[in-house]
mmCIF file of C-alpha atoms in Angstrom:
data_model
loop_
_atom_site.group_PDB
_atom_site.id
_atom_site.type_symbol
_atom_site.label_atom_id
_atom_site.label_comp_id
_atom_site.label_asym_id
_atom_site.label_seq_id
_atom_site.Cartn_x
_atom_site.Cartn_y
_atom_site.Cartn_z
ATOM 1 C CA MET A 1 0.000 0.000 0.000
ATOM 2 C CA GLU A 2 2.779 2.374 0.858
ATOM 3 C CA LEU A 3 4.483 1.442 -2.365
ATOM 4 C CA LEU A 4 1.327 2.335 -4.316
ATOM 5 C CA ILE A 5 1.099 5.697 -2.609
ATOM 6 C CA GLN A 6 4.724 6.436 -3.381
ATOM 7 C CA LEU A 7 4.142 5.433 -6.993
ATOM 8 C CA LEU A 8 1.117 7.710 -7.298
ATOM 9 C CA GLY A 9 3.081 10.573 -5.730
ATOM 10 C CA MET A 10 5.834 10.089 -8.239
ATOM 11 C CA LEU A 11 3.286 10.144 -11.101
ATOM 12 C CA ILE A 12 1.387 13.209 -9.884
ATOM 13 C CA VAL A 13 4.394 15.499 -10.091
ATOM 14 C CA PRO A 14 5.196 14.711 -13.760
ATOM 15 C CA ALA A 15 1.483 14.881 -14.610
ATOM 16 C CA LEU A 16 1.149 18.339 -13.114
ATOM 17 C CA LEU A 17 4.300 19.415 -14.893
ATOM 18 C CA LEU A 18 2.940 18.077 -18.177
ATOM 19 C CA ILE A 19 -0.380 19.853 -17.668
ATOM 20 C CA SER A 20 1.333 23.152 -16.940
ATOM 21 C CA ILE A 21 3.531 22.782 -20.028
ATOM 22 C CA LEU A 22 0.506 22.008 -22.225
ATOM 23 C CA SER A 23 -1.473 24.935 -20.819
ATOM 24 C CA ALA A 24 1.455 27.224 -21.577
ATOM 25 C CA ALA A 25 1.853 25.785 -25.067
ATOM 26 C CA ILE A 26 -1.805 25.868 -26.141
ATOM 27 C CA LYS A 27 -3.088 29.310 -27.094
ATOM 28 C CA VAL A 28 -6.563 30.375 -28.206
ATOM 29 C CA VAL A 29 -7.026 33.707 -30.004
ATOM 30 C CA GLN A 30 -10.486 35.192 -30.625
ATOM 31 C CA GLU A 31 -11.752 36.361 -34.008
ATOM 32 C CA TYR A 32 -11.184 40.026 -33.117
ATOM 33 C CA GLU A 33 -7.658 39.389 -31.741
ATOM 34 C CA ARG A 34 -4.210 38.565 -33.038
ATOM 35 C CA GLY A 35 -1.345 36.944 -31.127
ATOM 36 C CA VAL A 36 2.090 38.452 -31.761
ATOM 37 C CA ILE A 37 4.744 35.738 -31.147
ATOM 38 C CA PHE A 38 8.289 36.397 -29.926
ATOM 39 C CA ARG A 39 10.852 33.571 -29.832
ATOM 40 C CA LEU A 40 13.808 34.273 -27.595
ATOM 41 C CA GLY A 41 13.031 37.978 -27.958
ATOM 42 C CA ARG A 42 12.857 37.923 -31.767
ATOM 43 C CA LEU A 43 9.607 38.726 -33.584
ATOM 44 C CA ILE A 44 8.197 35.670 -35.304
ATOM 45 C CA GLY A 45 4.858 37.082 -36.514
ATOM 46 C CA ALA A 46 1.181 37.432 -35.704
ATOM 47 C CA LYS A 47 -1.126 34.423 -35.514
ATOM 48 C CA GLY A 48 -4.839 33.905 -35.140
ATOM 49 C CA PRO A 49 -7.687 33.589 -34.836
ATOM 50 C CA GLY A 50 -8.080 30.033 -33.546
ATOM 51 C CA LEU A 51 -6.047 27.413 -31.658
ATOM 52 C CA PHE A 52 -2.277 27.041 -32.047
ATOM 53 C CA PHE A 53 0.788 25.971 -30.077
ATOM 54 C CA ILE A 54 3.882 27.799 -28.927
ATOM 55 C CA ILE A 55 7.056 26.544 -27.296
ATOM 56 C CA PRO A 56 6.846 27.177 -23.553
ATOM 57 C CA ILE A 57 9.575 29.324 -21.996
ATOM 58 C CA ILE A 58 11.112 29.960 -25.432
ATOM 59 C CA ASP A 59 8.075 31.648 -27.026
ATOM 60 C CA ARG A 60 6.064 34.577 -25.683
ATOM 61 C CA MET A 61 2.732 35.804 -27.041
ATOM 62 C CA VAL A 62 1.156 39.286 -26.805
ATOM 63 C CA LYS A 63 -2.544 39.619 -27.673
ATOM 64 C CA VAL A 64 -3.687 42.681 -29.623
ATOM 65 C CA ASP A 65 -7.349 43.715 -29.961
ATOM 66 C CA LEU A 66 -8.316 44.716 -33.519
ATOM 67 C CA ARG A 67 -11.700 46.233 -32.675
ATOM 68 C CA VAL A 68 -12.460 49.951 -32.929
ATOM 69 C CA VAL A 69 -11.519 51.817 -29.761
ATOM 70 C CA THR A 70 -13.386 54.919 -28.543
ATOM 71 C CA LEU A 71 -11.000 57.514 -27.159
ATOM 72 C CA ASP A 72 -12.395 60.459 -25.179
ATOM 73 C CA ILE A 73 -10.194 63.545 -25.444
ATOM 74 C CA PRO A 74 -10.695 65.681 -22.300
ATOM 75 C CA SER A 75 -11.331 69.432 -22.476
ATOM 76 C CA GLN A 76 -8.316 71.332 -23.735
ATOM 77 C CA GLU A 77 -7.945 75.046 -23.022
ATOM 78 C CA ALA A 78 -6.431 76.954 -25.911
ATOM 79 C CA ILE A 79 -6.298 80.429 -27.455
ATOM 80 C CA THR A 80 -7.635 80.737 -30.983
ATOM 81 C CA ARG A 81 -5.936 82.745 -33.697
ATOM 82 C CA ASP A 82 -8.160 85.757 -32.925
ATOM 83 C CA ASN A 83 -7.148 85.627 -29.218
ATOM 84 C CA VAL A 84 -10.264 84.008 -27.734
ATOM 85 C CA THR A 85 -9.821 81.528 -24.889
ATOM 86 C CA VAL A 86 -11.910 78.384 -25.420
ATOM 87 C CA LYS A 87 -12.267 74.944 -23.885
ATOM 88 C CA VAL A 88 -12.911 72.137 -26.357
ATOM 89 C CA ASN A 89 -13.296 68.387 -25.911
ATOM 90 C CA ALA A 90 -13.478 65.733 -28.603
ATOM 91 C CA VAL A 91 -13.764 62.014 -29.295
ATOM 92 C CA ALA A 92 -11.627 59.844 -31.577
ATOM 93 C CA TYR A 93 -12.170 56.377 -33.052
ATOM 94 C CA PHE A 94 -9.187 54.219 -33.984
ATOM 95 C CA ARG A 95 -8.187 50.580 -34.438
ATOM 96 C CA VAL A 96 -5.041 48.529 -34.881
ATOM 97 C CA ILE A 97 -4.413 47.506 -38.491
ATOM 98 C CA ASP A 98 -0.907 46.087 -37.974
ATOM 99 C CA PRO A 99 -0.627 44.205 -34.660
ATOM 100 C CA GLU A 100 3.101 43.563 -35.075
ATOM 101 C CA TRP A 101 3.957 47.273 -35.373
ATOM 102 C CA ALA A 102 1.532 48.135 -32.543
ATOM 103 C CA VAL A 103 3.587 45.926 -30.216
ATOM 104 C CA VAL A 104 7.099 46.560 -31.541
ATOM 105 C CA GLN A 105 7.050 50.294 -32.366
ATOM 106 C CA VAL A 106 5.357 51.715 -29.262
ATOM 107 C CA GLU A 107 5.150 50.639 -25.640
ATOM 108 C CA ASP A 108 1.444 51.455 -25.149
ATOM 109 C CA TYR A 109 -0.317 52.431 -28.363
ATOM 110 C CA ARG A 110 -3.546 53.422 -26.565
ATOM 111 C CA ARG A 111 -1.861 55.923 -24.260
ATOM 112 C CA ALA A 112 0.375 57.214 -27.042
ATOM 113 C CA THR A 113 -2.625 57.835 -29.313
ATOM 114 C CA TRP A 114 -4.421 59.590 -26.456
ATOM 115 C CA GLN A 115 -1.467 61.939 -25.869
ATOM 116 C CA ILE A 116 -1.102 62.700 -29.587
ATOM 117 C CA ALA A 117 -4.832 63.498 -29.813
ATOM 118 C CA GLN A 118 -4.613 66.038 -26.969
ATOM 119 C CA THR A 119 -1.591 67.880 -28.338
ATOM 120 C CA SER A 120 -3.018 67.897 -31.878
ATOM 121 C CA LEU A 121 -6.316 69.346 -30.636
ATOM 122 C CA ARG A 122 -4.540 72.219 -28.864
ATOM 123 C CA SER A 123 -2.367 72.855 -31.910
ATOM 124 C CA VAL A 124 -5.290 73.021 -34.338
ATOM 125 C CA LEU A 125 -7.316 75.287 -32.025
ATOM 126 C CA GLY A 126 -4.471 77.795 -32.003
ATOM 127 C CA GLN A 127 -4.498 77.970 -35.809
ATOM 128 C CA VAL A 128 -8.192 78.685 -36.404
ATOM 129 C CA GLU A 129 -10.479 81.600 -35.599
ATOM 130 C CA LEU A 130 -13.520 81.343 -33.358
ATOM 131 C CA ASP A 131 -16.004 81.788 -36.224
ATOM 132 C CA ASP A 132 -14.394 78.905 -38.130
ATOM 133 C CA LEU A 133 -14.483 76.739 -35.011
ATOM 134 C CA LEU A 134 -18.213 77.330 -34.597
ATOM 135 C CA ALA A 135 -19.313 77.354 -38.242
ATOM 136 C CA HIS A 136 -16.913 74.953 -39.996
ATOM 137 C CA ARG A 137 -16.509 72.166 -37.467
ATOM 138 C CA GLU A 138 -16.446 69.489 -40.184
ATOM 139 C CA LYS A 139 -13.253 70.904 -41.684
ATOM 140 C CA ILE A 140 -11.602 71.002 -38.262
ATOM 141 C CA ASN A 141 -12.635 67.379 -37.657
ATOM 142 C CA GLU A 142 -11.082 66.316 -40.956
ATOM 143 C CA ARG A 143 -7.918 68.249 -40.185
ATOM 144 C CA LEU A 144 -7.585 66.659 -36.751
ATOM 145 C CA GLN A 145 -8.189 63.186 -38.156
ATOM 146 C CA HIS A 146 -5.505 63.683 -40.811
ATOM 147 C CA ILE A 147 -2.913 65.003 -38.325
ATOM 148 C CA ILE A 148 -3.463 62.289 -35.698
ATOM 149 C CA ASP A 149 -3.641 59.480 -38.256
ATOM 150 C CA GLU A 150 -0.416 60.642 -39.895
ATOM 151 C CA GLN A 151 1.439 60.462 -36.569
ATOM 152 C CA THR A 152 0.002 57.100 -35.464
ATOM 153 C CA GLU A 153 0.420 55.348 -38.819
ATOM 154 C CA PRO A 154 3.994 54.138 -38.011
ATOM 155 C CA TRP A 155 2.535 52.365 -34.972
ATOM 156 C CA GLY A 156 0.092 50.326 -37.049
ATOM 157 C CA VAL A 157 -2.844 52.395 -35.733
ATOM 158 C CA LYS A 158 -5.544 53.808 -38.032
ATOM 159 C CA VAL A 159 -7.519 56.834 -36.769
ATOM 160 C CA SER A 160 -10.785 56.840 -38.719
ATOM 161 C CA ILE A 161 -12.909 59.579 -37.089
ATOM 162 C CA VAL A 162 -12.283 62.598 -34.870
ATOM 163 C CA GLU A 163 -15.255 64.700 -33.727
ATOM 164 C CA VAL A 164 -15.211 67.967 -31.764
ATOM 165 C CA LYS A 165 -18.018 67.666 -29.194
ATOM 166 C CA ASP A 166 -18.362 70.763 -26.997
ATOM 167 C CA VAL A 167 -16.979 74.284 -27.346
ATOM 168 C CA GLU A 168 -17.063 76.267 -24.094
ATOM 169 C CA LEU A 169 -16.723 80.057 -24.387
ATOM 170 C CA PRO A 170 -16.047 82.660 -21.676
ATOM 171 C CA PRO A 171 -19.238 84.303 -20.278
ATOM 172 C CA SER A 172 -18.252 87.710 -21.691
ATOM 173 C CA MET A 173 -17.898 86.218 -25.168
ATOM 174 C CA GLN A 174 -21.274 84.475 -24.852
ATOM 175 C CA ARG A 175 -22.960 87.790 -23.999
ATOM 176 C CA ALA A 176 -21.203 89.533 -26.889
ATOM 177 C CA MET A 177 -22.321 86.835 -29.323
ATOM 178 C CA ALA A 178 -25.904 87.084 -28.022
ATOM 179 C CA ARG A 179 -25.903 90.853 -28.632
ATOM 180 C CA GLN A 180 -24.446 90.328 -32.087
ATOM 181 C CA ALA A 181 -27.114 87.753 -32.954
ATOM 182 C CA GLU A 182 -29.877 90.094 -31.741
ATOM 183 C CA ALA A 183 -28.474 92.973 -33.806
ATOM 184 C CA GLU A 184 -28.299 90.706 -36.844
ATOM 185 C CA ARG A 185 -31.956 89.699 -36.396
ATOM 186 C CA GLU A 186 -33.008 93.360 -36.118
ATOM 187 C CA LYS A 187 -31.000 94.152 -39.238
ATOM 188 C CA ARG A 188 -32.737 91.413 -41.223
ATOM 189 C CA ALA A 189 -36.159 92.563 -39.959
ATOM 190 C CA LYS A 190 -35.479 96.146 -41.064
ATOM 191 C CA ILE A 191 -34.273 94.985 -44.464
ATOM 192 C CA ILE A 192 -37.392 92.867 -44.963
ATOM 193 C CA HIS A 193 -39.611 95.788 -43.865
ATOM 194 C CA ALA A 194 -37.828 98.185 -46.246
ATOM 195 C CA GLU A 195 -38.143 95.720 -49.123
ATOM 196 C CA GLY A 196 -41.869 95.402 -48.386
ATOM 197 C CA GLU A 197 -42.328 99.185 -48.418
ATOM 198 C CA LEU A 198 -40.390 99.430 -51.680
ATOM 199 C CA GLN A 199 -42.572 96.775 -53.278
ATOM 200 C CA ALA A 200 -45.728 98.520 -52.006
ATOM 201 C CA ALA A 201 -44.514 101.842 -53.414
ATOM 202 C CA LYS A 202 -43.877 100.239 -56.802
ATOM 203 C CA THR A 203 -47.348 98.694 -56.762
ATOM 204 C CA LEU A 204 -48.971 102.037 -55.874
ATOM 205 C CA ALA A 205 -47.000 103.756 -58.632
ATOM 206 C CA GLU A 206 -48.193 101.183 -61.155
ATOM 207 C CA ALA A 207 -51.787 101.610 -59.944
ATOM 208 C CA ALA A 208 -51.517 105.404 -60.221
ATOM 209 C CA GLY A 209 -50.209 105.056 -63.767
ATOM 210 C CA THR A 210 -53.101 102.780 -64.689
ATOM 211 C CA ILE A 211 -55.633 105.225 -63.223
ATOM 212 C CA ALA A 212 -54.018 108.117 -65.079
ATOM 213 C CA ARG A 213 -54.291 106.235 -68.369
ATOM 214 C CA GLU A 214 -57.842 104.997 -67.672
ATOM 215 C CA PRO A 215 -59.962 107.663 -65.849
ATOM 216 C CA ALA A 216 -62.959 105.322 -65.780
ATOM 217 C CA SER A 217 -61.078 102.982 -63.458
ATOM 218 C CA ILE A 218 -61.438 105.451 -60.565
ATOM 219 C CA GLN A 219 -65.213 105.383 -61.038
ATOM 220 C CA LEU A 220 -65.198 101.574 -60.913
ATOM 221 C CA ARG A 221 -63.136 101.698 -57.752
ATOM 222 C CA TYR A 222 -65.620 104.174 -56.264
ATOM 223 C CA LEU A 223 -68.522 101.837 -56.981
ATOM 224 C CA GLN A 224 -66.606 98.884 -55.547
ATOM 225 C CA THR A 225 -65.937 100.826 -52.343
ATOM 226 C CA LEU A 226 -69.625 101.685 -51.999
ATOM 227 C CA THR A 227 -70.519 98.012 -52.452
ATOM 228 C CA GLU A 228 -68.064 96.949 -49.752
ATOM 229 C CA ILE A 229 -69.402 99.565 -47.335
ATOM 230 C CA ALA A 230 -72.982 98.483 -47.976
ATOM 231 C CA THR A 231 -72.186 94.881 -46.989
ATOM 232 C CA GLU A 232 -70.888 95.946 -43.564
ATOM 233 C CA LYS A 233 -73.224 96.503 -40.592
ATOM 234 C CA ASN A 234 -72.272 100.060 -39.684
ATOM 235 C CA SER A 235 -74.489 102.658 -38.026
ATOM 236 C CA THR A 236 -72.601 105.481 -39.716
ATOM 237 C CA ILE A 237 -71.628 105.428 -43.374
ATOM 238 C CA ILE A 238 -69.311 107.980 -44.939
ATOM 239 C CA PHE A 239 -69.587 108.123 -48.710
ATOM 240 C CA PRO A 240 -66.304 108.797 -50.407
ATOM 241 C CA VAL A 241 -66.585 111.495 -53.073
ATOM 242 C CA PRO A 242 -64.236 111.348 -56.040
ATOM 243 C CA ILE A 243 -62.174 114.451 -56.648
ATOM 244 C CA GLU A 244 -63.852 114.935 -60.036
ATOM 245 C CA PHE A 245 -67.292 115.143 -58.363
ATOM 246 C CA LEU A 246 -65.971 117.546 -55.772
ATOM 247 C CA GLY A 247 -64.467 119.769 -58.474
ATOM 248 C CA SER A 248 -67.772 119.917 -60.367
ATOM 249 C CA PHE A 249 -69.647 120.743 -57.152
ATOM 250 C CA LEU A 250 -67.272 123.565 -56.334
ATOM 251 C CA HIS A 251 -67.606 124.918 -59.867
ATOM 252 C CA ILE A 252 -71.427 124.949 -59.633
ATOM 253 C CA LEU A 253 -71.243 126.570 -56.201
ATOM 254 C CA GLU A 254 -68.972 129.271 -57.585
ATOM 255 C CA ARG A 255 -71.310 129.956 -60.534
ATOM 256 C CA GLY A 256 -74.309 130.153 -58.186
ATOM 257 C CA THR A 257 -72.503 132.631 -55.951
ATOM 258 C CA GLU A 258 -71.709 134.835 -58.954
ATOM 259 C CA TYR A 259 -75.349 134.683 -60.106
ATOM 260 C CA LEU A 260 -76.669 135.710 -56.690
ATOM 261 C CA ALA A 261 -74.193 138.578 -56.549
ATOM 262 C CA GLN A 262 -75.280 139.840 -59.981
ATOM 263 C CA ALA A 263 -78.958 139.632 -58.995
ATOM 264 C CA ALA A 264 -78.307 141.589 -55.804
ATOM 265 C CA ASN A 265 -76.458 144.277 -57.726
ATOM 266 C CA ALA A 266 -79.285 144.568 -60.288
ATOM 267 C CA ARG A 267 -81.892 144.907 -57.520
ATOM 268 C CA ALA A 268 -79.871 147.600 -55.816
ATOM 269 C CA GLU A 269 -79.487 149.507 -59.083
ATOM 270 C CA GLY A 270 -83.252 149.340 -59.694
ATOM 271 C CA ASN A 271 -83.963 150.744 -56.235
ATOM 272 C CA ARG A 272 -81.657 153.696 -56.818
ATOM 273 C CA GLU A 273 -83.334 154.509 -60.156
ATOM 274 C CA SER A 274 -86.801 154.414 -58.527
ATOM 275 C CA GLU A 275 -85.738 156.845 -55.842
ATOM 276 C CA ALA A 276 -84.260 159.165 -58.482
ATOM 277 C CA ASP A 277 -87.568 159.290 -60.434
ATOM 278 C CA ARG A 278 -89.409 160.355 -57.305
#
C-alpha cells in the first residue's frame, strides 16, 4: 500500500508538470484578436484567430485587440488665432491595423494615441479663428483626423474619425455673441420691412399710372368701395366722393354765388333809379 502511494506521488508530479507545459503551449485567439509571437526575444509574426501551439519558456505571445476603440479627449484650453480663450473636448475612433507594429514600435499604443490626440487638438485650435471653429466644425474634424492618423500610422494604428463635441466660451464672449445675434436679427427685420415698403410703393406707382391712363377705373373703384361699405353693418356710413365730383360741385357753387351777386347788384341799381324818379 505504501508502495502504491509512493508510486502515485511520483506520477502526480510529472502529470502536473505536463499539464502546466501544455497549458502554456496551447493558445486560443479570438476572431477580433491577433497573437504576436516572440521567440527568444525575436519577432516571429502574428497568428490567429483560432487554436495554435507555442514553445513554452522559449516563445512569448502578446494579444492585440483589432476592434475599434473609442478615445475620449478631455477638455483642452487653448487660445484661438483671434485671441479668444476656449475649452474644447473631442472624441476619436481608432483601431489597430498592424498588430506587429503596434507591439514593436510603441510601448502602449492606446496611451500614445491619447497623448497625440490632446496635443493635436490644442495645436489646431491655435491655428483657427472662433467663427471657423463654430461654423466649420467638419473641416476642423477632418484636419484633426488627418494630423493624428499621420502620426500614429507608423505604430500600425488607423484613426478613422475625430469629432469635436463641446466648445465652451467665456461668459463675456457668450454675452457679446448674443448681442451680435440680436443685432443681426433686427438688421434682417429692417431689411425685410424696407423691401416690403419698396414693393408697395412700386405697386402704388403702377396703380396710379393705370388710373391716369384709364380715368374710368377710378369710377369703378368708387362703386366697388360703396358696395363693400354696404355689406358691412355700420351705423354710420361715410360716402367717399371722387375728386372729379368735388371739383364739379365747387364749380357749380362758384357759378351760383356769382349769379346771386349779380342779382343783388341789379336789384340795388333798380332801387336807386326808382328813388331818383321820385
